mmCIF file of C-alpha atoms and ligand atoms in Angstrom:
data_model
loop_
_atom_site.group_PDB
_atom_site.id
_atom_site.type_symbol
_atom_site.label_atom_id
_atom_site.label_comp_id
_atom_site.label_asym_id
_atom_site.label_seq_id
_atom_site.Cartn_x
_atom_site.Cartn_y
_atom_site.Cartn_z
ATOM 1 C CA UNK A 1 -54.670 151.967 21.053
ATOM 2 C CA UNK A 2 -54.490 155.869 20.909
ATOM 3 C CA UNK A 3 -57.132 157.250 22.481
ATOM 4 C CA UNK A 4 -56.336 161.144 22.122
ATOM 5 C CA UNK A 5 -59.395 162.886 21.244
ATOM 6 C CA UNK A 6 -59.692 164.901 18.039
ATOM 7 C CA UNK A 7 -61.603 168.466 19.046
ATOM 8 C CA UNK A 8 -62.360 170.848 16.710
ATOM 9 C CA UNK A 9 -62.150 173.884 18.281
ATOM 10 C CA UNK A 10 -64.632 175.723 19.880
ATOM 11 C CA UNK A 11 -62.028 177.984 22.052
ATOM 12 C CA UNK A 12 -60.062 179.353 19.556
ATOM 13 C CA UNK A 13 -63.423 179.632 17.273
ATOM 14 C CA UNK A 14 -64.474 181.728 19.917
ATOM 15 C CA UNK A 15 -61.220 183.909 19.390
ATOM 16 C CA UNK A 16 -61.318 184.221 15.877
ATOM 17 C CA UNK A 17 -64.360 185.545 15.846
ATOM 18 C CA UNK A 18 -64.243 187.812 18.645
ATOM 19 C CA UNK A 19 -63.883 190.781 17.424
ATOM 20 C CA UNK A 20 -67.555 190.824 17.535
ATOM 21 C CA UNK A 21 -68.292 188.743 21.028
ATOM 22 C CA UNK A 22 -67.358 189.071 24.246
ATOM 23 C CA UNK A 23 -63.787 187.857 23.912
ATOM 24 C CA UNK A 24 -62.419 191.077 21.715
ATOM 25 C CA UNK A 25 -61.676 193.471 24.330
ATOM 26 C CA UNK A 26 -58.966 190.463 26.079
ATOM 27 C CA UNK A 27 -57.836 188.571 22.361
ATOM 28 C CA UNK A 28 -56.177 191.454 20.691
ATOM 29 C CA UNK A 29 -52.364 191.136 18.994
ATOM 30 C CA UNK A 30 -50.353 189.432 21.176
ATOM 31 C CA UNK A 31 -52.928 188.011 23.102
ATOM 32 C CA UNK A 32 -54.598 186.129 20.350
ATOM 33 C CA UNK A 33 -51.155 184.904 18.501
ATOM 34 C CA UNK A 34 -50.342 183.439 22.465
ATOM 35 C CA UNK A 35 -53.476 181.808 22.549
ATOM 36 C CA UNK A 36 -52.924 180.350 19.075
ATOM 37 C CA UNK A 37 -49.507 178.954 20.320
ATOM 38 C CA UNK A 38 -49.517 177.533 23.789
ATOM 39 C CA UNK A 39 -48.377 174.337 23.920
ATOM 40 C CA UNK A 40 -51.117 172.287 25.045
ATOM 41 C CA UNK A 41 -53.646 174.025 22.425
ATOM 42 C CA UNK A 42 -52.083 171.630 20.423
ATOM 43 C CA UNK A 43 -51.593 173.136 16.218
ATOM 44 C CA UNK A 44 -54.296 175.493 14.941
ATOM 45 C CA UNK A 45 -55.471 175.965 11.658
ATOM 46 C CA UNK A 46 -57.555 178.253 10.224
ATOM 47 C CA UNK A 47 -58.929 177.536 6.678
ATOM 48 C CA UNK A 48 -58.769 180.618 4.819
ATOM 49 C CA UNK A 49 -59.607 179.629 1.529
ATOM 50 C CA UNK A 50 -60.197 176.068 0.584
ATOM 51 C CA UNK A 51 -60.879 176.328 -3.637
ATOM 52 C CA UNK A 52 -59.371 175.699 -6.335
ATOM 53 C CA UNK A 53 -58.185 178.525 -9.313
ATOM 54 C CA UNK A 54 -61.670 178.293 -11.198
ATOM 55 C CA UNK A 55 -63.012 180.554 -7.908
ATOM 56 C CA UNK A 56 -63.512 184.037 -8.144
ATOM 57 C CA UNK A 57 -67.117 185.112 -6.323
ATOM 58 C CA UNK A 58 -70.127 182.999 -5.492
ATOM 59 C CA UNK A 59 -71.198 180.893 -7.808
ATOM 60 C CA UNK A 60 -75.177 180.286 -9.132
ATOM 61 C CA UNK A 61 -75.761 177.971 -6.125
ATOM 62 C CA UNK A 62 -74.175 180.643 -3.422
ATOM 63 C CA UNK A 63 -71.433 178.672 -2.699
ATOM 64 C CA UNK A 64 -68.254 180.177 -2.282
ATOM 65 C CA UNK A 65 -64.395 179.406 -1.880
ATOM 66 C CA UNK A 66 -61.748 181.729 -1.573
ATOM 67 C CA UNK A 67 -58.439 180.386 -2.965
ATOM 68 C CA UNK A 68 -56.803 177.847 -0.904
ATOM 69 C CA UNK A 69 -55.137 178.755 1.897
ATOM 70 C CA UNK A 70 -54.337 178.012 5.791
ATOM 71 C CA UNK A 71 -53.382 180.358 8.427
ATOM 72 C CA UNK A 72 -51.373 178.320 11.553
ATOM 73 C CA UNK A 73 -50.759 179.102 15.088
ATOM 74 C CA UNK A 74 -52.365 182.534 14.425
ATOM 75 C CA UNK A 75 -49.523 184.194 12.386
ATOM 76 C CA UNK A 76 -47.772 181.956 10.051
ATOM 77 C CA UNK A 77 -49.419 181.722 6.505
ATOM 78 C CA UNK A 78 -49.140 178.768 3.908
ATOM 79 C CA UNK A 79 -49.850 180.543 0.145
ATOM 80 C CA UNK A 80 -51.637 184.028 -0.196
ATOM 81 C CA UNK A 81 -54.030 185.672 -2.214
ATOM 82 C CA UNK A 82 -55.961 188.928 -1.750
ATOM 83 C CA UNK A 83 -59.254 186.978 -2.117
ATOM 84 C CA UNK A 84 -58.853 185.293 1.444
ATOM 85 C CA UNK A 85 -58.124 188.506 3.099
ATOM 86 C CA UNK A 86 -61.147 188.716 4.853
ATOM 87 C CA UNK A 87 -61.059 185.474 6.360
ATOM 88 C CA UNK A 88 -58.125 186.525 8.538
ATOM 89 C CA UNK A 89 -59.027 187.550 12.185
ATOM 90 C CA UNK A 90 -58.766 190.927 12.777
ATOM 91 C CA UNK A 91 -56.389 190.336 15.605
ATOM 92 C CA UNK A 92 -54.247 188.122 13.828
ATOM 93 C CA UNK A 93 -51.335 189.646 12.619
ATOM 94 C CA UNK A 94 -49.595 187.238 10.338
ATOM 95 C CA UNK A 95 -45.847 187.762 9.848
ATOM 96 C CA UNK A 96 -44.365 184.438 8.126
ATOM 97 C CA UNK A 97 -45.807 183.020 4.947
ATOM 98 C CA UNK A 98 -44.621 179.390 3.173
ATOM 99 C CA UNK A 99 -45.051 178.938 -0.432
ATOM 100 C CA UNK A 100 -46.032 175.657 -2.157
ATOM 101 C CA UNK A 101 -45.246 177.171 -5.762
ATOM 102 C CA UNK A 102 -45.535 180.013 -7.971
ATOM 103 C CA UNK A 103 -48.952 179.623 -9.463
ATOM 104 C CA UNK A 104 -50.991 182.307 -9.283
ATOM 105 C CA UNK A 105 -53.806 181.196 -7.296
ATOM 106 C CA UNK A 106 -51.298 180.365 -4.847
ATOM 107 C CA UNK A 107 -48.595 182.971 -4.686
ATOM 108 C CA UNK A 108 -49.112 187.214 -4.819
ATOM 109 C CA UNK A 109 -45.984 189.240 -3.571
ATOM 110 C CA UNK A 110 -47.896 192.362 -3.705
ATOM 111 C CA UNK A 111 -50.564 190.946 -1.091
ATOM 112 C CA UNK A 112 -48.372 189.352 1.096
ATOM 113 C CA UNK A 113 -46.384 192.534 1.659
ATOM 114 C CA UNK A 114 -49.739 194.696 2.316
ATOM 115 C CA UNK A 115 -50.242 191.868 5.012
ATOM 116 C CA UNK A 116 -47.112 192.796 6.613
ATOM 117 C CA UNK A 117 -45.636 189.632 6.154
ATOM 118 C CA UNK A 118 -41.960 190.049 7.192
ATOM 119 C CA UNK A 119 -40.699 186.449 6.384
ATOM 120 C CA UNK A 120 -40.869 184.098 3.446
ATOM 121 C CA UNK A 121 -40.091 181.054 2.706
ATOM 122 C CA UNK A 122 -40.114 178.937 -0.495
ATOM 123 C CA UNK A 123 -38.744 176.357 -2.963
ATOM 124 C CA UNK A 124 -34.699 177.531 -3.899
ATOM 125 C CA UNK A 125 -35.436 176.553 -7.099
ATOM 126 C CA UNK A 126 -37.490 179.964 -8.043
ATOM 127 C CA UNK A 127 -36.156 181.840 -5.282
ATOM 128 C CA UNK A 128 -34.465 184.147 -7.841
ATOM 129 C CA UNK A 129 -37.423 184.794 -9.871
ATOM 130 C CA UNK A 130 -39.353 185.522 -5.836
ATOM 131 C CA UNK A 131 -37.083 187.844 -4.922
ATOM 132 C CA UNK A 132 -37.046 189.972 -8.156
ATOM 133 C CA UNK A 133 -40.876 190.011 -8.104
ATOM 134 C CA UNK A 134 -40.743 191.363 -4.177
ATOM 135 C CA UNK A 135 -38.624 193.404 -4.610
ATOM 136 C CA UNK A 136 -40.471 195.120 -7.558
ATOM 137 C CA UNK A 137 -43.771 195.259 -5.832
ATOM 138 C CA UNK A 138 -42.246 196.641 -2.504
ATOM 139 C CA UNK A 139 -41.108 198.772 -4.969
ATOM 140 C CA UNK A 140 -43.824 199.810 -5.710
ATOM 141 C CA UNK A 141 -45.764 200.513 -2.447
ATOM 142 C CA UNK A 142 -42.440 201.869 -0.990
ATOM 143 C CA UNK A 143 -41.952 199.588 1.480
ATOM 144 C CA UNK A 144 -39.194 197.511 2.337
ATOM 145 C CA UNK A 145 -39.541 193.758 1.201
ATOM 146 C CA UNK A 146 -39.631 190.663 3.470
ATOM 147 C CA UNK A 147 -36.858 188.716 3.884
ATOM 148 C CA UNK A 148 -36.986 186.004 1.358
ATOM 149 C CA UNK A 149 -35.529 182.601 2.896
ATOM 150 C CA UNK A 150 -34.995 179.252 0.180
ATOM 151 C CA UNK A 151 -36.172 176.054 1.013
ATOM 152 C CA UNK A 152 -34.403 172.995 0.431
ATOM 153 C CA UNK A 153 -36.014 169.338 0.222
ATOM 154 C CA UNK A 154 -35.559 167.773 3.509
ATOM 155 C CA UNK A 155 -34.202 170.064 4.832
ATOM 156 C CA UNK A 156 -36.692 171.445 8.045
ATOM 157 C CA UNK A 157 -36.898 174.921 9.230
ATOM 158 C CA UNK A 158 -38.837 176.172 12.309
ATOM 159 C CA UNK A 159 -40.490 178.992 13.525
ATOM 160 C CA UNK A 160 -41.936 179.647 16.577
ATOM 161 C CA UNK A 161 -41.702 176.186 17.713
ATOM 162 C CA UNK A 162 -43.571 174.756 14.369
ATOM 163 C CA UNK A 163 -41.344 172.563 12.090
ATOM 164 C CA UNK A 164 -41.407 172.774 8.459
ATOM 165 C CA UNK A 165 -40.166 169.941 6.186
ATOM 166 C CA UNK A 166 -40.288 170.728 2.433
ATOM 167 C CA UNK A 167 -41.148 167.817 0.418
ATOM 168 C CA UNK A 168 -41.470 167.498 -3.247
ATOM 169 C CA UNK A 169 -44.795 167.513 -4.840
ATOM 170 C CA UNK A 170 -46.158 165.950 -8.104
ATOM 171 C CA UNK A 171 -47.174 169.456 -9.599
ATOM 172 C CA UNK A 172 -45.562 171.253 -12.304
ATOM 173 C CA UNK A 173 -45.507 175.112 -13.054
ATOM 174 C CA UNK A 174 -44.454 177.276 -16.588
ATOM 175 C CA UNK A 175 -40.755 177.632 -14.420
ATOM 176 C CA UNK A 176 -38.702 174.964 -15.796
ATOM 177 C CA UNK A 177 -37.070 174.674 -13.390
ATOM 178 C CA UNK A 178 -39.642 174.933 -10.376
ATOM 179 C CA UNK A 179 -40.175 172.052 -7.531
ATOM 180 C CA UNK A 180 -43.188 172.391 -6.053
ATOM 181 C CA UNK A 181 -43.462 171.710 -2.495
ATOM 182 C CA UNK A 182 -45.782 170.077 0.576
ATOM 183 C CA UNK A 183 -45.185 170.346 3.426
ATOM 184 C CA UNK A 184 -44.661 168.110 7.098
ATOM 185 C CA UNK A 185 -45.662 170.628 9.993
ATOM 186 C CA UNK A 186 -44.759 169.439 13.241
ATOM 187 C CA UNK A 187 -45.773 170.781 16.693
ATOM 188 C CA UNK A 188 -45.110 168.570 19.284
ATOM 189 C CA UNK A 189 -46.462 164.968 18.555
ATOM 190 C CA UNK A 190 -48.446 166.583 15.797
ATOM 191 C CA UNK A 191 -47.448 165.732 11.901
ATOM 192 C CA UNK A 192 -49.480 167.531 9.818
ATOM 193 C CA UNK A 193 -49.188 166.688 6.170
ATOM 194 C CA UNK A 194 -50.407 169.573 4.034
ATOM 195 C CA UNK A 195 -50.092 168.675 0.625
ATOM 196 C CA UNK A 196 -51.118 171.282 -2.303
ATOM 197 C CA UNK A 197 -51.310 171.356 -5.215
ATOM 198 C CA UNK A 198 -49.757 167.818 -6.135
ATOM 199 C CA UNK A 199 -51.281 164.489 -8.061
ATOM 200 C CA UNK A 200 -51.084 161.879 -4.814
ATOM 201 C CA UNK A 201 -47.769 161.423 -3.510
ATOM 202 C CA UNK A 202 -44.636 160.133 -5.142
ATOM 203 C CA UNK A 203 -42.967 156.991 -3.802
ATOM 204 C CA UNK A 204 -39.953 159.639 -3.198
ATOM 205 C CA UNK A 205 -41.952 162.398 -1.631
ATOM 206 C CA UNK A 206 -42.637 159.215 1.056
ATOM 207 C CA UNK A 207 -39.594 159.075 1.585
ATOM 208 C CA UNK A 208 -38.725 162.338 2.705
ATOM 209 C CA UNK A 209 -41.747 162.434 4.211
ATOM 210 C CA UNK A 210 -40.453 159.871 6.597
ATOM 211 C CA UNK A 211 -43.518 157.636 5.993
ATOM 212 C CA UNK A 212 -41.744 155.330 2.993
ATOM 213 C CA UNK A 213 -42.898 151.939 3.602
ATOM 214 C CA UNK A 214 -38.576 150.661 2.999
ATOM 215 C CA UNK A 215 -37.790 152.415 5.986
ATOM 216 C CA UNK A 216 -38.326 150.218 9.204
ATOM 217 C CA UNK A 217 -38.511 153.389 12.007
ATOM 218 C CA UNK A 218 -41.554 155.064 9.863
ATOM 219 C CA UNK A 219 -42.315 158.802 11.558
ATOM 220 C CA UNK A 220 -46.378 158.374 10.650
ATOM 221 C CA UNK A 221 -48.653 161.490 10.214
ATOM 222 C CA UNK A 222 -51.070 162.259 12.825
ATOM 223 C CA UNK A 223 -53.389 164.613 10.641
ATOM 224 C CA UNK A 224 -53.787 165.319 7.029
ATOM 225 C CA UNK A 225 -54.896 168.507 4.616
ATOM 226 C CA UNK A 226 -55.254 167.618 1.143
ATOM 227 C CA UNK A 227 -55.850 168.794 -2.130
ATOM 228 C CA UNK A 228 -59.106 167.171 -3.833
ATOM 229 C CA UNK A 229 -59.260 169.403 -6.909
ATOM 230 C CA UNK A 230 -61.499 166.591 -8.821
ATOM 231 C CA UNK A 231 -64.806 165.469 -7.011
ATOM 232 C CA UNK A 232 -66.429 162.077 -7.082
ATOM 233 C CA UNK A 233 -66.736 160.689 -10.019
ATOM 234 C CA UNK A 234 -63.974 163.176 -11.847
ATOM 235 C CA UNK A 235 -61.234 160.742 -11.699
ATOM 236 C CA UNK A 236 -60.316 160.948 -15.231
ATOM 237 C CA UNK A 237 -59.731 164.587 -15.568
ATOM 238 C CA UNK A 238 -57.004 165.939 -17.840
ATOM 239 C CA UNK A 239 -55.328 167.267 -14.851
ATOM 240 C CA UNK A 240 -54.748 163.771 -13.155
ATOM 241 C CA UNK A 241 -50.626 164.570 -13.467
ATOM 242 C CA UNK A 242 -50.648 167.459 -10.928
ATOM 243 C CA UNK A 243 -53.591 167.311 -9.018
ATOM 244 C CA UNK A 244 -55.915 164.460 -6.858
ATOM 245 C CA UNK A 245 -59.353 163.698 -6.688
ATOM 246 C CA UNK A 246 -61.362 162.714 -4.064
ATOM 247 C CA UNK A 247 -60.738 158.709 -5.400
ATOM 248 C CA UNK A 248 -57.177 159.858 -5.069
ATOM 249 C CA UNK A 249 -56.914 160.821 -1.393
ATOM 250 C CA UNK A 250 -59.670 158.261 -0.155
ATOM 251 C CA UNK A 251 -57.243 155.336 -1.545
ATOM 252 C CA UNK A 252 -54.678 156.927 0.248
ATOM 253 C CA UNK A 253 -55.517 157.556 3.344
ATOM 254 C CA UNK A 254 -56.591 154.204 3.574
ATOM 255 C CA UNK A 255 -53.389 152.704 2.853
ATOM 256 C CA UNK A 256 -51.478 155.010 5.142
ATOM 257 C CA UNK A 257 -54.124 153.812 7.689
ATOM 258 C CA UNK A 258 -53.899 149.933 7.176
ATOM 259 C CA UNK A 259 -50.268 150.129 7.257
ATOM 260 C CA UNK A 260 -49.731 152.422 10.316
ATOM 261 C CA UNK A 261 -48.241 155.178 8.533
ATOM 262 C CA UNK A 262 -51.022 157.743 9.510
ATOM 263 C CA UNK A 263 -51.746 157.343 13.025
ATOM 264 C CA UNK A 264 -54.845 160.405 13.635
ATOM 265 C CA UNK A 265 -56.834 160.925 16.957
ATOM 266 C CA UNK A 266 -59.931 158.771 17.370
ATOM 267 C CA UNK A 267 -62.209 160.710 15.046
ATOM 268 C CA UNK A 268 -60.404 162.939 13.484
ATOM 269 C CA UNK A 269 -61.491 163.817 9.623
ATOM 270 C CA UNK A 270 -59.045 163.930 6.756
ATOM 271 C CA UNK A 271 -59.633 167.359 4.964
ATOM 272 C CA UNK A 272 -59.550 168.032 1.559
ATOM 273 C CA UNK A 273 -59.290 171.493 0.347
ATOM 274 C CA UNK A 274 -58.226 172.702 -2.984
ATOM 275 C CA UNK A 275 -62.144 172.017 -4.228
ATOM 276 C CA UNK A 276 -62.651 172.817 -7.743
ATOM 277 C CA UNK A 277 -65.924 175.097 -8.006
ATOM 278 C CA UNK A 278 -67.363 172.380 -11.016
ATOM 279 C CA UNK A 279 -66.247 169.333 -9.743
ATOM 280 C CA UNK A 280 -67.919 169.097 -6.048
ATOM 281 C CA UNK A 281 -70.946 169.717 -5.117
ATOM 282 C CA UNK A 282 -71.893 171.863 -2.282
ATOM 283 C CA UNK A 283 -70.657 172.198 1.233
ATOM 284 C CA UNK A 284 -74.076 170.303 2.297
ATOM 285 C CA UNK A 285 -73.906 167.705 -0.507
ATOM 286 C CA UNK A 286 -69.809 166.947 0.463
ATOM 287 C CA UNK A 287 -70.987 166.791 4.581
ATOM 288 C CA UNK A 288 -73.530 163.927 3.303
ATOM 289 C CA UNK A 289 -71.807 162.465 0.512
ATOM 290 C CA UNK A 290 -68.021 162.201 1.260
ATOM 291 C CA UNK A 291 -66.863 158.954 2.621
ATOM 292 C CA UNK A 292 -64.973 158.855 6.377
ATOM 293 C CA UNK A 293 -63.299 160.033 7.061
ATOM 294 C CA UNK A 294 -62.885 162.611 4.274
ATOM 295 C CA UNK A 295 -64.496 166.145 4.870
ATOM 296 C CA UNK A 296 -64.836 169.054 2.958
ATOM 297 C CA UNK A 297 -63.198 171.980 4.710
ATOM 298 C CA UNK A 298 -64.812 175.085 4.247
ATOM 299 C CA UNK A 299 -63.322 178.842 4.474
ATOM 300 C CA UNK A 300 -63.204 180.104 8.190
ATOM 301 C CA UNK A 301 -63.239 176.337 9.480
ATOM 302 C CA UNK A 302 -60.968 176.263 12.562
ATOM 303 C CA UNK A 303 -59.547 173.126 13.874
ATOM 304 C CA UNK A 304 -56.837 172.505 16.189
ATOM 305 C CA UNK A 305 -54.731 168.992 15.464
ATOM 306 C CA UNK A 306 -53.710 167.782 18.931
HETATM 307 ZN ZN1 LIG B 1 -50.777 174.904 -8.973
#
C-alpha cells in the first residue's frame, strides 16, 4: 500500500506570500524559483485562477474567481489572462507558458509578453495563427516576441526537469482546425493530469495518456486538476460536449481509482477548477458539499503533489 503523504504546503505558502512576512528579504528571484524546484519539494502548484469564462469581478455573494489558471515550479505558466495577474508572487518571475487552446479566457498574447514570458508552447495545429497574433502585439509594445514552440500529441517536452505530454482534449474552438490539449506533467514519480477545458476524457486521450485500460504496463496518475465547469446537479447543460461537471469527474476518478489507474498519496484531494460562477455554489458550500475526494480549488491555493 502507498503510504506517501499528501501535504499541502505550508513552506512554499509561506514563500508565496512573503513578500509581506519574514521570508521576503531571503525568497527573492532566484531564490524563490529554487525553492519552487528542488527535487524533494516534490511539484508545486499555485492556483492562479480557478473560474470559468462567465468571471469577470466579484459576484453578489463576494465570491470571486479569476480565470483558470496554474503557475508550476514557480515560473512555468499553464494559460494566461491579465485577470490572474495579481495572484502571481511578486518574486516569481515566470518565463515559460503552455497553452491548452485559443479561447479567450484561456489564451492573451499581449499579457503573456508584459509577463516576460520568453517561451511558449502550444497545439501545432494553430501555431500559425499564435505566432501572427505575437508577433503583432510585441509589435505593438515594441518588444521582441517569445519564442513560439508547437506541440505535438504524444510527443513530451521538458523544461527544467518537468515533463510535458500533450494529449488531446474533448473541446472544440471557432479554429477548424484547432486540437485542444491537456496535459501529463511529470516530476519525478509525480503524474499530474491537468485537464482543461475538455468534456471527460476520450477513450483515445487514455491512451496517450498512458492510462488506457488495453494496455497491460498502465503509467497511472498520481494527482489530478480538473475542469468542473457544471456544478452538482448541472449535468445536463448544453455544454456537456466540451466541458465536465462535477458528476463527470466524480465518476471518473472513481474508475481510475478502482482500476489502479490513478494511484494519489493517502489523502490527497482531486481538484476541480474551471468553476462556472452560476453553476457552484460558494467556496464554503463546495468545502461542505463536494464528495471525496473532490475539492474546490480556490485562487492563491498552493499545493505541492509529492
Ligand atoms: Zn475553452
Amino acid at each position: 500500500m502507498d503510504r506517501r503523504s499528501f501535504i499541502k504546503i505550508a513552506a512554499a505558502s509561506a514563500l508565496a506570500v512573503g513578500a509581506k512576512g519574514a521570508n521576503a528579504a531571503i525568497f527573492d528571484g532566484e531564490n524563490y524559483r529554487n525553492a519552487m524546484q528542488q527535487d524533494d519539494a516534490g511539484l508545486s502548484v499555485r492556483f492562479l485562477g480557478t473560474g470559468a469564462a462567465d468571471w469577470f469581478d466579484k459576484d453578489e455573494r463576494g465570491e470571486y474567481r479569476r480565470l483558470s489558471s496554474v503557475l508550476l515550479e514557480g515560473h512555468i505558466i499553464i494559460d494566461f489572462t491579465p485577470l490572474a495577474k495579481d495572484m502571481i508572487p511578486p518574486m516569481a518571475h515566470p518565463d515559460t507558458i503552455f497553452y491548452t487552446h485559443s479561447h479567450g479566457d484561456h489564451y492573451n498574447p499581449k499579457a503573456a509578453i508584459e509577463l516576460g514570458i520568453k517561451r511558449v508552447y502550444l497545439s501545432n495545429t494553430w501555431y500559425d495563427c499564435a505566432v501572427a497574433d505575437f508577433t503583432r502585439e510585441a509589435k505593438k509594445l515594441k518588444v521582441s516576441a517569445p519564442e513560439i514552440i508547437p506541440l505535438y500529441v504524444g510527443q513530451s517536452v521538458e523544461v527544467d526537469g518537468v515533463r510535458f505530454t500533450p494529449a488531446p482534449a474533448n473541446h472544440a474552438t471557432a479554429k477548424r482546425y484547432e486540437q485542444p490539449l491537456i496535459y501529463v506533467v511529470e516530476k519525478g514519480h509525480v503524474r499530474l493530469l491537468y485537464a482543461t477545458d475538455t468534456a471527460t476524457l476520450p477513450a483515445y486521450t487514455t491512451r496517450w495518456l498512458n492510462i488506457d485500460r488495453h494496455v497491460a504496463e498502465a503509467k497511472p496518475l498520481t494527482a489530478i486538476i480538473m475542469e468542473a465547469t457544471m456544478g452538482m446537479g448541472h449535468n445536463e447543460d448544453y455544454r456537456l460536449f466540451t466541458h465536465s461537471s462535477v458528476f463527470d469527474v466524480e465518476r471518473m476518478v472513481k474508475v481510475l481509482t478502482s482500476t489502479k489507474r490513478y494511484t494519489p498519496p493517502v489523502g490527497q484531494p482531486v481538484y476541480l477548477t474551471h468553476m462556472a460562477r452560476t453553476m457552484h455554489g460558494t467556496q464554503a458550500e463546495l468545502d461542505a458539499q463536494l464528495p471525496a475526494p473532490l475539492k474546490a480549488a480556490y485562487d492563491g491555493l498552493e499545493v505541492v503533489f509529492r
